[in-house]
PDB file of C-alpha atoms and ligand atoms in Angstrom:
ATOM      1  CA  MET S   1     113.041 107.698 116.105  1.00 94.00           C
ATOM      2  CA  GLN S   2     109.398 107.368 117.260  1.00 98.00           C
ATOM      3  CA  ARG S   3     108.024 103.885 118.069  1.00 98.00           C
ATOM      4  CA  ILE S   4     104.588 103.403 117.066  1.00 98.00           C
ATOM      5  CA  LEU S   5     101.706 100.787 116.938  1.00 99.00           C
ATOM      6  CA  ILE S   6      99.243 101.281 114.059  1.00 99.00           C
ATOM      7  CA  ASP S   7      95.657  99.965 114.898  1.00 99.00           C
ATOM      8  CA  THR S   8      93.852  99.946 111.790  1.00 99.00           C
ATOM      9  CA  ASP S   9      90.604  98.796 109.700  1.00 98.00           C
ATOM     10  CA  PRO S  10      92.241  98.596 106.189  1.00 98.00           C
ATOM     11  CA  GLY S  11      90.377 100.306 104.333  1.00 97.00           C
ATOM     12  CA  VAL S  12      91.944 102.244 101.399  1.00 98.00           C
ATOM     13  CA  ASP S  13      92.892 105.260 103.321  1.00 98.00           C
ATOM     14  CA  ASP S  14      94.372 102.923 106.045  1.00 98.00           C
ATOM     15  CA  ALA S  15      96.490 101.670 103.237  1.00 98.00           C
ATOM     16  CA  TYR S  16      97.782 105.148 102.242  1.00 98.00           C
ATOM     17  CA  ALA S  17      98.641 105.580 105.910  1.00 98.00           C
ATOM     18  CA  ILE S  18     100.443 102.271 106.542  1.00 98.00           C
ATOM     19  CA  ILE S  19     102.515 102.831 103.345  1.00 98.00           C
ATOM     20  CA  LEU S  20     103.471 106.262 104.549  1.00 98.00           C
ATOM     21  CA  ALA S  21     104.542 105.193 107.980  1.00 98.00           C
ATOM     22  CA  MET S  22     106.491 102.334 106.613  1.00 97.00           C
ATOM     23  CA  ARG S  23     108.255 104.817 104.227  1.00 96.00           C
ATOM     24  CA  SER S  24     108.926 107.305 107.110  1.00 97.00           C
ATOM     25  CA  PRO S  25     112.429 106.883 108.468  1.00 97.00           C
ATOM     26  CA  GLU S  26     111.428 108.987 111.597  1.00 98.00           C
ATOM     27  CA  LEU S  27     109.180 106.251 112.570  1.00 98.00           C
ATOM     28  CA  HIS S  28     109.618 102.388 113.775  1.00 98.00           C
ATOM     29  CA  VAL S  29     106.519 100.506 113.254  1.00 98.00           C
ATOM     30  CA  ALA S  30     106.967  98.045 115.893  1.00 98.00           C
ATOM     31  CA  ALA S  31     103.478  96.526 115.450  1.00 98.00           C
ATOM     32  CA  ILE S  32     100.193  96.623 113.840  1.00 98.00           C
ATOM     33  CA  THR S  33      96.592  95.371 114.835  1.00 98.00           C
ATOM     34  CA  THR S  34      93.378  95.090 112.942  1.00 98.00           C
ATOM     35  CA  VAL S  35      90.191  96.211 114.145  1.00 98.00           C
ATOM     36  CA  CYS S  36      86.715  95.652 112.708  1.00 98.00           C
ATOM     37  CA  GLY S  37      85.430  98.800 110.852  1.00 98.00           C
ATOM     38  CA  ASN S  38      85.493  99.349 107.253  1.00 98.00           C
ATOM     39  CA  VAL S  39      85.453  95.612 106.757  1.00 98.00           C
ATOM     40  CA  PRO S  40      85.023  92.638 109.125  1.00 98.00           C
ATOM     41  CA  VAL S  41      88.127  92.208 111.182  1.00 98.00           C
ATOM     42  CA  ASN S  42      89.266  88.975 109.318  1.00 97.00           C
ATOM     43  CA  GLN S  43      89.004  90.736 106.013  1.00 98.00           C
ATOM     44  CA  GLY S  44      90.821  93.652 107.491  1.00 98.00           C
ATOM     45  CA  THR S  45      93.704  91.291 108.560  1.00 98.00           C
ATOM     46  CA  GLN S  46      93.797  89.823 104.921  1.00 98.00           C
ATOM     47  CA  ASN S  47      94.118  93.431 103.532  1.00 98.00           C
ATOM     48  CA  LEU S  48      96.994  94.342 105.977  1.00 98.00           C
ATOM     49  CA  LEU S  49      98.745  91.311 104.554  1.00 98.00           C
ATOM     50  CA  THR S  50      98.048  92.519 101.009  1.00 98.00           C
ATOM     51  CA  ILE S  51      99.469  96.050 102.041  1.00 98.00           C
ATOM     52  CA  LEU S  52     102.700  94.539 103.535  1.00 98.00           C
ATOM     53  CA  GLY S  53     102.952  92.373 100.429  1.00 97.00           C
ATOM     54  CA  LEU S  54     103.515  95.476  98.415  1.00 97.00           C
ATOM     55  CA  LEU S  55     106.480  96.787 100.448  1.00 96.00           C
ATOM     56  CA  ASP S  56     109.356  94.198  99.770  1.00 90.00           C
ATOM     57  CA  LEU S  57     110.070  94.189 103.571  1.00 93.00           C
ATOM     58  CA  ASP S  58     113.219  92.275 104.833  1.00 92.00           C
ATOM     59  CA  GLU S  59     111.474  92.101 108.291  1.00 92.00           C
ATOM     60  CA  PHE S  60     107.902  92.620 109.169  1.00 95.00           C
ATOM     61  CA  PRO S  61     106.322  94.386 112.064  1.00 96.00           C
ATOM     62  CA  ALA S  62     104.669  92.157 114.599  1.00 97.00           C
ATOM     63  CA  PHE S  63     100.893  91.992 113.768  1.00 96.00           C
ATOM     64  CA  ALA S  64      97.782  90.380 115.347  1.00 98.00           C
ATOM     65  CA  GLN S  65      94.009  90.501 114.540  1.00 98.00           C
ATOM     66  CA  GLY S  66      91.870  92.466 116.966  1.00 98.00           C
ATOM     67  CA  GLU S  67      88.298  92.621 117.908  1.00 98.00           C
ATOM     68  CA  ALA S  68      85.511  91.531 115.668  1.00 98.00           C
ATOM     69  CA  ALA S  69      82.650  93.662 117.215  1.00 98.00           C
ATOM     70  CA  PRO S  70      82.268  96.997 118.908  1.00 98.00           C
ATOM     71  CA  LEU S  71      81.828  96.966 122.755  1.00 98.00           C
ATOM     72  CA  VAL S  72      78.108  97.497 122.724  1.00 98.00           C
ATOM     73  CA  LYS S  73      76.717  98.512 119.154  1.00 97.00           C
ATOM     74  CA  PRO S  74      76.381  96.085 116.277  1.00 97.00           C
ATOM     75  CA  LEU S  75      79.140  96.350 113.639  1.00 98.00           C
ATOM     76  CA  VAL S  76      78.670  98.792 110.672  1.00 97.00           C
ATOM     77  CA  THR S  77      81.111  98.562 107.842  1.00 98.00           C
ATOM     78  CA  ALA S  78      81.901 100.706 104.825  1.00 96.00           C
ATOM     79  CA  ALA S  79      82.001  98.525 101.834  1.00 93.00           C
ATOM     80  CA  HIS S  80      80.000 101.090  99.789  1.00 93.00           C
ATOM     81  CA  VAL S  81      82.985 103.308 100.058  1.00 94.00           C
ATOM     82  CA  HIS S  82      86.061 100.934 100.286  1.00 95.00           C
ATOM     83  CA  GLY S  83      84.588  98.251  98.065  1.00 95.00           C
ATOM     84  CA  ASP S  84      83.396  94.671  98.986  1.00 95.00           C
ATOM     85  CA  ASP S  85      86.936  93.633 100.092  1.00 98.00           C
ATOM     86  CA  GLY S  86      87.781  96.917 101.683  1.00 98.00           C
ATOM     87  CA  LEU S  87      90.691  97.657  99.232  1.00 98.00           C
ATOM     88  CA  GLY S  88      88.689  98.875  96.178  1.00 97.00           C
ATOM     89  CA  ASN S  89      87.969  95.154  95.007  1.00 97.00           C
ATOM     90  CA  THR S  90      91.709  94.852  94.140  1.00 97.00           C
ATOM     91  CA  SER S  91      91.690  91.174  95.468  1.00 97.00           C
ATOM     92  CA  HIS S  92      89.807  90.210  92.281  1.00 97.00           C
ATOM     93  CA  LEU S  93      92.560  91.568  90.052  1.00 97.00           C
ATOM     94  CA  ARG S  94      94.685  88.828  88.540  1.00 97.00           C
ATOM     95  CA  ASN S  95      98.131  88.766  86.756  1.00 95.00           C
ATOM     96  CA  THR S  96      98.884  86.996  83.492  1.00 95.00           C
ATOM     97  CA  ASP S  97      99.469  83.552  85.026  1.00 95.00           C
ATOM     98  CA  GLY S  98      96.085  83.972  86.714  1.00 96.00           C
ATOM     99  CA  GLY S  99      97.461  84.756  90.343  1.00 96.00           C
ATOM    100  CA  PRO S 100      96.574  87.577  92.480  1.00 97.00           C
ATOM    101  CA  LEU S 101      97.826  90.853  90.934  1.00 97.00           C
ATOM    102  CA  TYR S 102      98.567  91.850  94.666  1.00 98.00           C
ATOM    103  CA  PRO S 103      99.346  88.795  96.746  1.00 96.00           C
ATOM    104  CA  PRO S 104      99.561  88.829 100.539  1.00 96.00           C
ATOM    105  CA  ALA S 105     102.980  89.107 102.346  1.00 95.00           C
ATOM    106  CA  ASP S 106     104.386  85.741 103.070  1.00 93.00           C
ATOM    107  CA  THR S 107     104.562  86.106 106.868  1.00 92.00           C
ATOM    108  CA  ASP S 108     102.599  85.008 109.655  1.00 91.00           C
ATOM    109  CA  LEU S 109     100.081  86.431 112.131  1.00 91.00           C
ATOM    110  CA  ALA S 110     101.191  86.642 115.856  1.00 92.00           C
ATOM    111  CA  SER S 111      99.544  83.772 117.844  1.00 93.00           C
ATOM    112  CA  ILE S 112      98.265  86.383 120.321  1.00 97.00           C
ATOM    113  CA  SER S 113      95.085  88.675 120.018  1.00 98.00           C
ATOM    114  CA  GLY S 114      95.346  92.249 118.982  1.00 98.00           C
ATOM    115  CA  VAL S 115      94.457  93.395 122.539  1.00 98.00           C
ATOM    116  CA  ASP S 116      97.397  91.442 123.991  1.00 98.00           C
ATOM    117  CA  LEU S 117      99.822  92.615 121.351  1.00 98.00           C
ATOM    118  CA  ILE S 118      98.996  96.143 122.246  1.00 98.00           C
ATOM    119  CA  LEU S 119      99.511  95.347 126.043  1.00 98.00           C
ATOM    120  CA  GLU S 120     102.767  93.721 125.014  1.00 98.00           C
ATOM    121  CA  MET S 121     104.145  96.618 123.090  1.00 98.00           C
ATOM    122  CA  ALA S 122     103.057  99.037 125.818  1.00 98.00           C
ATOM    123  CA  GLU S 123     105.135  97.036 128.292  1.00 98.00           C
ATOM    124  CA  ARG S 124     108.034  96.694 126.123  1.00 98.00           C
ATOM    125  CA  TYR S 125     108.323 100.366 125.220  1.00 98.00           C
ATOM    126  CA  PRO S 126     107.171 102.118 128.267  1.00 98.00           C
ATOM    127  CA  ASP S 127     106.429 106.001 128.080  1.00 98.00           C
ATOM    128  CA  GLU S 128     107.678 105.631 124.501  1.00 98.00           C
ATOM    129  CA  LEU S 129     105.065 103.957 122.445  1.00 98.00           C
ATOM    130  CA  ILE S 130     102.684 105.997 120.395  1.00 99.00           C
ATOM    131  CA  ILE S 131      99.457 104.302 119.182  1.00 99.00           C
ATOM    132  CA  VAL S 132      98.272 105.511 115.787  1.00 99.00           C
ATOM    133  CA  ALA S 133      94.477 104.529 115.820  1.00 99.00           C
ATOM    134  CA  LEU S 134      92.886 104.620 112.371  1.00 99.00           C
ATOM    135  CA  GLY S 135      89.665 102.796 112.885  1.00 98.00           C
ATOM    136  CA  PRO S 136      87.153 102.361 115.713  1.00 99.00           C
ATOM    137  CA  LEU S 137      88.829 102.332 119.170  1.00 99.00           C
ATOM    138  CA  THR S 138      87.615  98.963 120.192  1.00 99.00           C
ATOM    139  CA  ASN S 139      90.922  97.428 120.637  1.00 99.00           C
ATOM    140  CA  LEU S 140      92.247 100.280 122.734  1.00 98.00           C
ATOM    141  CA  ALA S 141      89.202 100.214 125.119  1.00 99.00           C
ATOM    142  CA  LYS S 142      89.473  96.551 125.605  1.00 98.00           C
ATOM    143  CA  ALA S 143      93.202  96.749 126.310  1.00 99.00           C
ATOM    144  CA  ILE S 144      92.419  99.403 128.926  1.00 98.00           C
ATOM    145  CA  ARG S 145      89.749  97.257 130.563  1.00 98.00           C
ATOM    146  CA  LYS S 146      92.205  94.190 130.427  1.00 98.00           C
ATOM    147  CA  ASP S 147      95.241  95.986 132.074  1.00 98.00           C
ATOM    148  CA  ALA S 148      94.891  99.660 132.746  1.00 98.00           C
ATOM    149  CA  ALA S 149      98.355  99.803 134.536  1.00 98.00           C
ATOM    150  CA  LYS S 150     100.119  98.550 131.246  1.00 98.00           C
ATOM    151  CA  MET S 151      98.019 100.891 129.071  1.00 98.00           C
ATOM    152  CA  ARG S 152      99.085 103.961 131.311  1.00 98.00           C
ATOM    153  CA  LYS S 153     102.558 103.363 129.932  1.00 98.00           C
ATOM    154  CA  VAL S 154     101.429 104.405 126.450  1.00 98.00           C
ATOM    155  CA  ARG S 155     103.059 107.749 125.769  1.00 98.00           C
ATOM    156  CA  LYS S 156     100.119 109.096 123.671  1.00 98.00           C
ATOM    157  CA  ILE S 157      97.397 107.971 121.174  1.00 98.00           C
ATOM    158  CA  ILE S 158      96.866 109.898 118.061  1.00 98.00           C
ATOM    159  CA  MET S 159      93.680 109.054 116.218  1.00 98.00           C
ATOM    160  CA  MET S 160      91.729 109.819 113.151  1.00 98.00           C
ATOM    161  CA  GLY S 161      88.143 110.193 114.156  1.00 98.00           C
ATOM    162  CA  GLY S 162      85.264 112.640 115.108  1.00 98.00           C
ATOM    163  CA  VAL S 163      84.002 115.749 113.536  1.00 98.00           C
ATOM    164  CA  PHE S 164      83.071 118.970 115.384  1.00 97.00           C
ATOM    165  CA  GLU S 165      81.958 121.833 113.170  1.00 96.00           C
ATOM    166  CA  GLU S 166      81.127 119.805 110.004  1.00 97.00           C
ATOM    167  CA  TYR S 167      78.437 117.309 109.088  1.00 97.00           C
ATOM    168  CA  GLY S 168      79.508 113.612 109.633  1.00 97.00           C
ATOM    169  CA  ASN S 169      80.276 110.967 107.083  1.00 97.00           C
ATOM    170  CA  VAL S 170      78.339 108.109 107.976  1.00 95.00           C
ATOM    171  CA  THR S 171      75.188 109.954 109.694  1.00 95.00           C
ATOM    172  CA  THR S 172      74.436 113.580 109.504  1.00 96.00           C
ATOM    173  CA  THR S 173      76.053 113.970 112.650  1.00 96.00           C
ATOM    174  CA  ALA S 174      78.874 111.427 113.250  1.00 98.00           C
ATOM    175  CA  GLU S 175      82.010 110.327 111.779  1.00 98.00           C
ATOM    176  CA  PHE S 176      82.536 106.631 110.925  1.00 98.00           C
ATOM    177  CA  ASN S 177      85.254 105.561 113.484  1.00 98.00           C
ATOM    178  CA  THR S 178      83.370 107.031 116.503  1.00 98.00           C
ATOM    179  CA  PHE S 179      80.099 106.103 115.109  1.00 98.00           C
ATOM    180  CA  VAL S 180      80.924 102.280 114.918  1.00 98.00           C
ATOM    181  CA  ASP S 181      82.146 102.338 118.658  1.00 98.00           C
ATOM    182  CA  PRO S 182      81.152 105.356 120.631  1.00 98.00           C
ATOM    183  CA  HIS S 183      81.615 103.533 123.814  1.00 98.00           C
ATOM    184  CA  ALA S 184      85.152 102.712 123.187  1.00 98.00           C
ATOM    185  CA  ALA S 185      86.033 106.243 122.083  1.00 98.00           C
ATOM    186  CA  GLN S 186      84.272 107.533 125.233  1.00 98.00           C
ATOM    187  CA  GLU S 187      86.406 105.111 127.504  1.00 98.00           C
ATOM    188  CA  VAL S 188      89.596 106.116 125.804  1.00 98.00           C
ATOM    189  CA  PHE S 189      89.116 109.735 126.185  1.00 98.00           C
ATOM    190  CA  GLN S 190      88.366 109.411 129.904  1.00 97.00           C
ATOM    191  CA  PHE S 191      91.269 107.214 130.506  1.00 98.00           C
ATOM    192  CA  GLY S 192      93.933 109.711 130.701  1.00 96.00           C
ATOM    193  CA  VAL S 193      96.619 108.725 128.302  1.00 97.00           C
ATOM    194  CA  PRO S 194      97.099 112.037 126.222  1.00 97.00           C
ATOM    195  CA  VAL S 195      95.040 111.929 123.116  1.00 98.00           C
ATOM    196  CA  GLN S 196      95.533 113.761 119.534  1.00 98.00           C
ATOM    197  CA  ILE S 197      92.368 113.784 117.554  1.00 98.00           C
ATOM    198  CA  VAL S 198      92.584 114.240 113.888  1.00 98.00           C
ATOM    199  CA  PRO S 199      88.781 114.869 112.888  1.00 98.00           C
ATOM    200  CA  LEU S 200      86.993 115.220 109.560  1.00 98.00           C
ATOM    201  CA  ASP S 201      87.300 119.096 110.012  1.00 98.00           C
ATOM    202  CA  ALA S 202      91.112 118.624 109.381  1.00 98.00           C
ATOM    203  CA  THR S 203      90.995 115.620 106.830  1.00 98.00           C
ATOM    204  CA  HIS S 204      88.560 117.478 104.849  1.00 98.00           C
ATOM    205  CA  GLN S 205      91.024 120.088 104.033  1.00 98.00           C
ATOM    206  CA  VAL S 206      93.023 117.725 102.104  1.00 98.00           C
ATOM    207  CA  VAL S 207      91.359 117.336  98.729  1.00 97.00           C
ATOM    208  CA  LEU S 208      93.110 114.527  96.694  1.00 98.00           C
ATOM    209  CA  THR S 209      91.419 114.919  93.453  1.00 98.00           C
ATOM    210  CA  ARG S 210      91.570 112.216  90.644  1.00 97.00           C
ATOM    211  CA  ASP S 211      93.636 114.427  88.477  1.00 97.00           C
ATOM    212  CA  ARG S 212      96.359 114.939  91.144  1.00 97.00           C
ATOM    213  CA  LEU S 213      96.413 111.199  91.836  1.00 97.00           C
ATOM    214  CA  HIS S 214      96.488 110.423  88.231  1.00 97.00           C
ATOM    215  CA  ALA S 215      99.407 112.899  87.575  1.00 96.00           C
ATOM    216  CA  GLU S 216     101.352 111.567  90.651  1.00 96.00           C
ATOM    217  CA  LEU S 217     100.883 107.821  89.710  1.00 94.00           C
ATOM    218  CA  GLU S 218     100.350 107.537  85.954  1.00 86.00           C
ATOM    219  CA  ASN S 219     104.138 107.161  84.981  1.00 85.00           C
ATOM    220  CA  ARG S 220     105.049 104.899  87.753  1.00 92.00           C
ATOM    221  CA  ALA S 221     105.401 101.371  87.319  1.00 92.00           C
ATOM    222  CA  ASP S 222     105.994 100.018  90.905  1.00 95.00           C
ATOM    223  CA  LYS S 223     103.743  97.934  92.763  1.00 96.00           C
ATOM    224  CA  VAL S 224     102.714 100.476  95.474  1.00 97.00           C
ATOM    225  CA  SER S 225     101.745 103.082  92.885  1.00 97.00           C
ATOM    226  CA  ARG S 226      99.730 100.819  90.778  1.00 97.00           C
ATOM    227  CA  PHE S 227      98.177  99.323  93.869  1.00 98.00           C
ATOM    228  CA  LEU S 228      97.058 102.876  94.970  1.00 98.00           C
ATOM    229  CA  TRP S 229      95.798 103.940  91.690  1.00 97.00           C
ATOM    230  CA  ASP S 230      93.735 100.472  91.394  1.00 97.00           C
ATOM    231  CA  ALA S 231      92.577 100.516  95.007  1.00 98.00           C
ATOM    232  CA  THR S 232      91.237 104.168  95.043  1.00 98.00           C
ATOM    233  CA  GLN S 233      89.123 103.937  91.851  1.00 96.00           C
ATOM    234  CA  ALA S 234      85.888 102.786  93.703  1.00 95.00           C
ATOM    235  CA  CYS S 235      86.209 105.260  96.478  1.00 96.00           C
ATOM    236  CA  MET S 236      86.756 108.063  93.940  1.00 97.00           C
ATOM    237  CA  GLU S 237      83.684 107.022  92.021  1.00 95.00           C
ATOM    238  CA  PHE S 238      81.681 106.970  95.432  1.00 95.00           C
ATOM    239  CA  TYR S 239      83.011 110.536  96.074  1.00 96.00           C
ATOM    240  CA  ARG S 240      82.125 111.702  92.644  1.00 96.00           C
ATOM    241  CA  GLN S 241      78.431 110.558  93.123  1.00 96.00           C
ATOM    242  CA  HIS S 242      78.112 111.231  96.976  1.00 94.00           C
ATOM    243  CA  VAL S 243      80.659 113.796  98.106  1.00 94.00           C
ATOM    244  CA  GLY S 244      80.842 116.249  95.462  1.00 93.00           C
ATOM    245  CA  PHE S 245      84.185 115.764  93.780  1.00 95.00           C
ATOM    246  CA  TRP S 246      86.104 113.219  91.968  1.00 96.00           C
ATOM    247  CA  GLY S 247      88.748 112.184  94.205  1.00 97.00           C
ATOM    248  CA  PHE S 248      89.313 111.041  97.842  1.00 97.00           C
ATOM    249  CA  HIS S 249      89.868 112.108 101.413  1.00 98.00           C
ATOM    250  CA  ILE S 250      93.106 110.094 102.636  1.00 98.00           C
ATOM    251  CA  HIS S 251      92.042 110.735 106.168  1.00 98.00           C
ATOM    252  CA  ASP S 252      94.117 108.194 107.892  1.00 98.00           C
ATOM    253  CA  ALA S 253      97.357 109.472 106.399  1.00 98.00           C
ATOM    254  CA  LEU S 254      97.321 112.497 108.287  1.00 98.00           C
ATOM    255  CA  PRO S 255      98.064 111.386 111.957  1.00 98.00           C
ATOM    256  CA  VAL S 256     101.184 109.669 110.385  1.00 98.00           C
ATOM    257  CA  ALA S 257     102.284 112.789 109.020  1.00 98.00           C
ATOM    258  CA  MET S 258     101.481 114.672 112.294  1.00 98.00           C
ATOM    259  CA  LEU S 259     104.182 112.670 113.806  1.00 98.00           C
ATOM    260  CA  THR S 260     106.923 113.339 111.328  1.00 98.00           C
ATOM    261  CA  HIS S 261     105.793 116.915 110.260  1.00 98.00           C
ATOM    262  CA  PRO S 262     103.983 118.471 113.137  1.00 98.00           C
ATOM    263  CA  ASP S 263     104.555 121.992 111.767  1.00 98.00           C
ATOM    264  CA  TYR S 264     101.993 121.034 108.978  1.00 98.00           C
ATOM    265  CA  PHE S 265      99.335 120.978 111.582  1.00 98.00           C
ATOM    266  CA  GLU S 266      97.632 123.301 114.314  1.00 98.00           C
ATOM    267  CA  SER S 267      95.704 121.784 117.218  1.00 97.00           C
ATOM    268  CA  VAL S 268      93.636 123.218 120.123  1.00 97.00           C
ATOM    269  CA  ASP S 269      93.191 121.773 123.729  1.00 97.00           C
ATOM    270  CA  ALA S 270      89.862 120.552 124.438  1.00 97.00           C
ATOM    271  CA  TYR S 271      87.564 118.617 126.659  1.00 97.00           C
ATOM    272  CA  VAL S 272      85.994 115.965 124.350  1.00 98.00           C
ATOM    273  CA  GLN S 273      83.157 113.496 125.235  1.00 97.00           C
ATOM    274  CA  VAL S 274      81.356 111.151 122.887  1.00 98.00           C
ATOM    275  CA  GLU S 275      77.434 110.603 122.717  1.00 98.00           C
ATOM    276  CA  THR S 276      76.788 106.920 123.264  1.00 97.00           C
ATOM    277  CA  VAL S 277      72.923 106.765 123.647  1.00 94.00           C
ATOM    278  CA  GLY S 278      71.520 109.398 121.329  1.00 91.00           C
ATOM    279  CA  ASP S 279      69.228 107.893 118.541  1.00 92.00           C
ATOM    280  CA  LEU S 280      70.147 110.553 116.066  1.00 95.00           C
ATOM    281  CA  THR S 281      73.507 111.640 117.755  1.00 97.00           C
ATOM    282  CA  SER S 282      75.189 108.359 118.749  1.00 97.00           C
ATOM    283  CA  GLY S 283      78.928 108.824 117.842  1.00 98.00           C
ATOM    284  CA  VAL S 284      78.896 112.557 118.014  1.00 98.00           C
ATOM    285  CA  MET S 285      82.128 113.982 119.637  1.00 97.00           C
ATOM    286  CA  VAL S 286      81.118 116.781 121.912  1.00 97.00           C
ATOM    287  CA  ALA S 287      83.653 119.520 122.687  1.00 97.00           C
ATOM    288  CA  ASP S 288      83.645 123.481 122.737  1.00 95.00           C
ATOM    289  CA  LEU S 289      86.788 124.530 120.450  1.00 95.00           C
ATOM    290  CA  ARG S 290      86.282 128.392 121.037  1.00 93.00           C
ATOM    291  CA  PRO S 291      89.258 129.903 122.395  1.00 89.00           C
ATOM    292  CA  GLU S 292      87.219 131.883 124.974  1.00 91.00           C
ATOM    293  CA  ARG S 293      85.835 128.594 126.186  1.00 90.00           C
ATOM    294  CA  GLN S 294      89.038 126.849 126.990  1.00 88.00           C
ATOM    295  CA  HIS S 295      88.270 124.019 129.385  1.00 89.00           C
ATOM    296  CA  SER S 296      90.185 123.973 132.759  1.00 90.00           C
ATOM    297  CA  ASN S 297      91.082 120.288 132.351  1.00 93.00           C
ATOM    298  CA  PRO S 298      91.370 119.295 128.797  1.00 95.00           C
ATOM    299  CA  ASN S 299      91.717 115.604 127.811  1.00 97.00           C
ATOM    300  CA  ALA S 300      92.716 115.879 124.329  1.00 98.00           C
ATOM    301  CA  GLN S 301      94.284 118.043 121.522  1.00 98.00           C
ATOM    302  CA  VAL S 302      92.023 118.579 118.485  1.00 98.00           C
ATOM    303  CA  CYS S 303      93.713 119.250 115.049  1.00 98.00           C
ATOM    304  CA  VAL S 304      91.995 122.175 113.287  1.00 98.00           C
ATOM    305  CA  THR S 305      94.232 123.279 110.695  1.00 98.00           C
ATOM    306  CA  VAL S 306      96.260 121.371 108.018  1.00 98.00           C
ATOM    307  CA  ALA S 307      98.965 122.680 105.531  1.00 98.00           C
ATOM    308  CA  ALA S 308      97.095 120.587 102.787  1.00 98.00           C
ATOM    309  CA  ASP S 309      99.318 121.187  99.757  1.00 98.00           C
ATOM    310  CA  ALA S 310     102.605 120.728 101.997  1.00 98.00           C
ATOM    311  CA  PHE S 311     101.078 117.460 103.337  1.00 98.00           C
ATOM    312  CA  LEU S 312     100.158 116.084  99.934  1.00 98.00           C
ATOM    313  CA  ASP S 313     103.554 117.050  98.311  1.00 98.00           C
ATOM    314  CA  HIS S 314     105.062 115.361 101.510  1.00 98.00           C
ATOM    315  CA  PHE S 315     102.940 111.982 100.915  1.00 98.00           C
ATOM    316  CA  PHE S 316     103.955 111.813  97.140  1.00 97.00           C
ATOM    317  CA  GLU S 317     107.608 112.583  97.708  1.00 96.00           C
ATOM    318  CA  ARG S 318     107.754 109.715 100.350  1.00 95.00           C
ATOM    319  CA  LEU S 319     105.972 107.432  97.861  1.00 91.00           C
ATOM    320  CA  ARG S 320     108.780 108.069  95.493  1.00 84.00           C
TER     321      ARG S 320
HETATM  322  O1  RIB Q   1      85.826 108.545 108.731  1.00 92.77           O
HETATM  323  C1  RIB Q   1      86.945 108.036 108.245  1.00 92.77           C
HETATM  324  C2  RIB Q   1      87.410 106.859 108.810  1.00 92.77           C
HETATM  325  O2  RIB Q   1      86.630 105.775 108.794  1.00 92.77           O
HETATM  326  C3  RIB Q   1      88.861 106.458 108.166  1.00 92.77           C
HETATM  327  O3  RIB Q   1      89.656 105.827 109.156  1.00 92.77           O
HETATM  328  C4  RIB Q   1      88.330 105.334 107.312  1.00 92.77           C
HETATM  329  O4  RIB Q   1      89.231 104.289 107.053  1.00 92.77           O
HETATM  330  C5  RIB Q   1      87.173 104.838 108.123  1.00 92.77           C
HETATM  331  O5  RIB Q   1      87.770 103.794 109.002  1.00 92.77           O
HETATM  332 CA1   CA Q   2      90.522 103.551 108.975  1.00 92.77          CA
END
């Protein structure tokens, strides 16, 4: 059993990741923290409650709201991809009695901050806790600044973010999570806790087409399947117009599957830094991934290959 804390900016692909994690018996989701990113953090927390409300849970992970703004840069959100509410505008959908079609879970936020919940979990599960970071790394950097000794007890950080040998998805050069808070990413990579990075170079290998999503979900009447279908429409329309195919990249689900099915993934060691000052290059992850240029003191593992079909089959099998 792997003990994990999910740090997330839900976000439609974050929803895929959270549902997969909660449906993975190999994982114990000890806690979930929200962070600013795709949407402002208070909306992200509302979205987390909506996602948890889909799952008919007997008991809930501890969860707390994290940072509302990046360390230095102004917040940039991604409503143009994920919808105004961050979940494909599903918050506007109503059932026959006029209530929300996808109501939030009936549970309460922890009374402490996201940063303090991260530190509490690191203390409770020393050398065991794995942090699955699916948004900007602001919460993690703030936790390191607040209590580095406690954060050194974290077993490892596995994060979706960055891009190395492709274009960015928010600027020409940078991926969204590291673009939003490059300072936080740089501080996390220099900290010393092992980091596994799942960049766009890997997540773009998993092409979830609308036809595949429709085929998987069309005959399913369960809440989760209906929600994923409804929530993904806005993203797939954005992709059809701006990314070149009618479908979606479920970026954030990959780090979750890396924990339960590592054989679907290949990674290389690298020394990774993040540009924080460039006008055109802020948020760029800089590393030499060439085998012949192996760094003598790598600070991360970078995922470079995914068994995409096996991963997608696994995701939908777990959904069932
Ligand atoms: O670039 C993709 C990442 O940015 C994903 O985590 C997505 O949810 C957004 O946060
Ligand atoms: Ca995310």
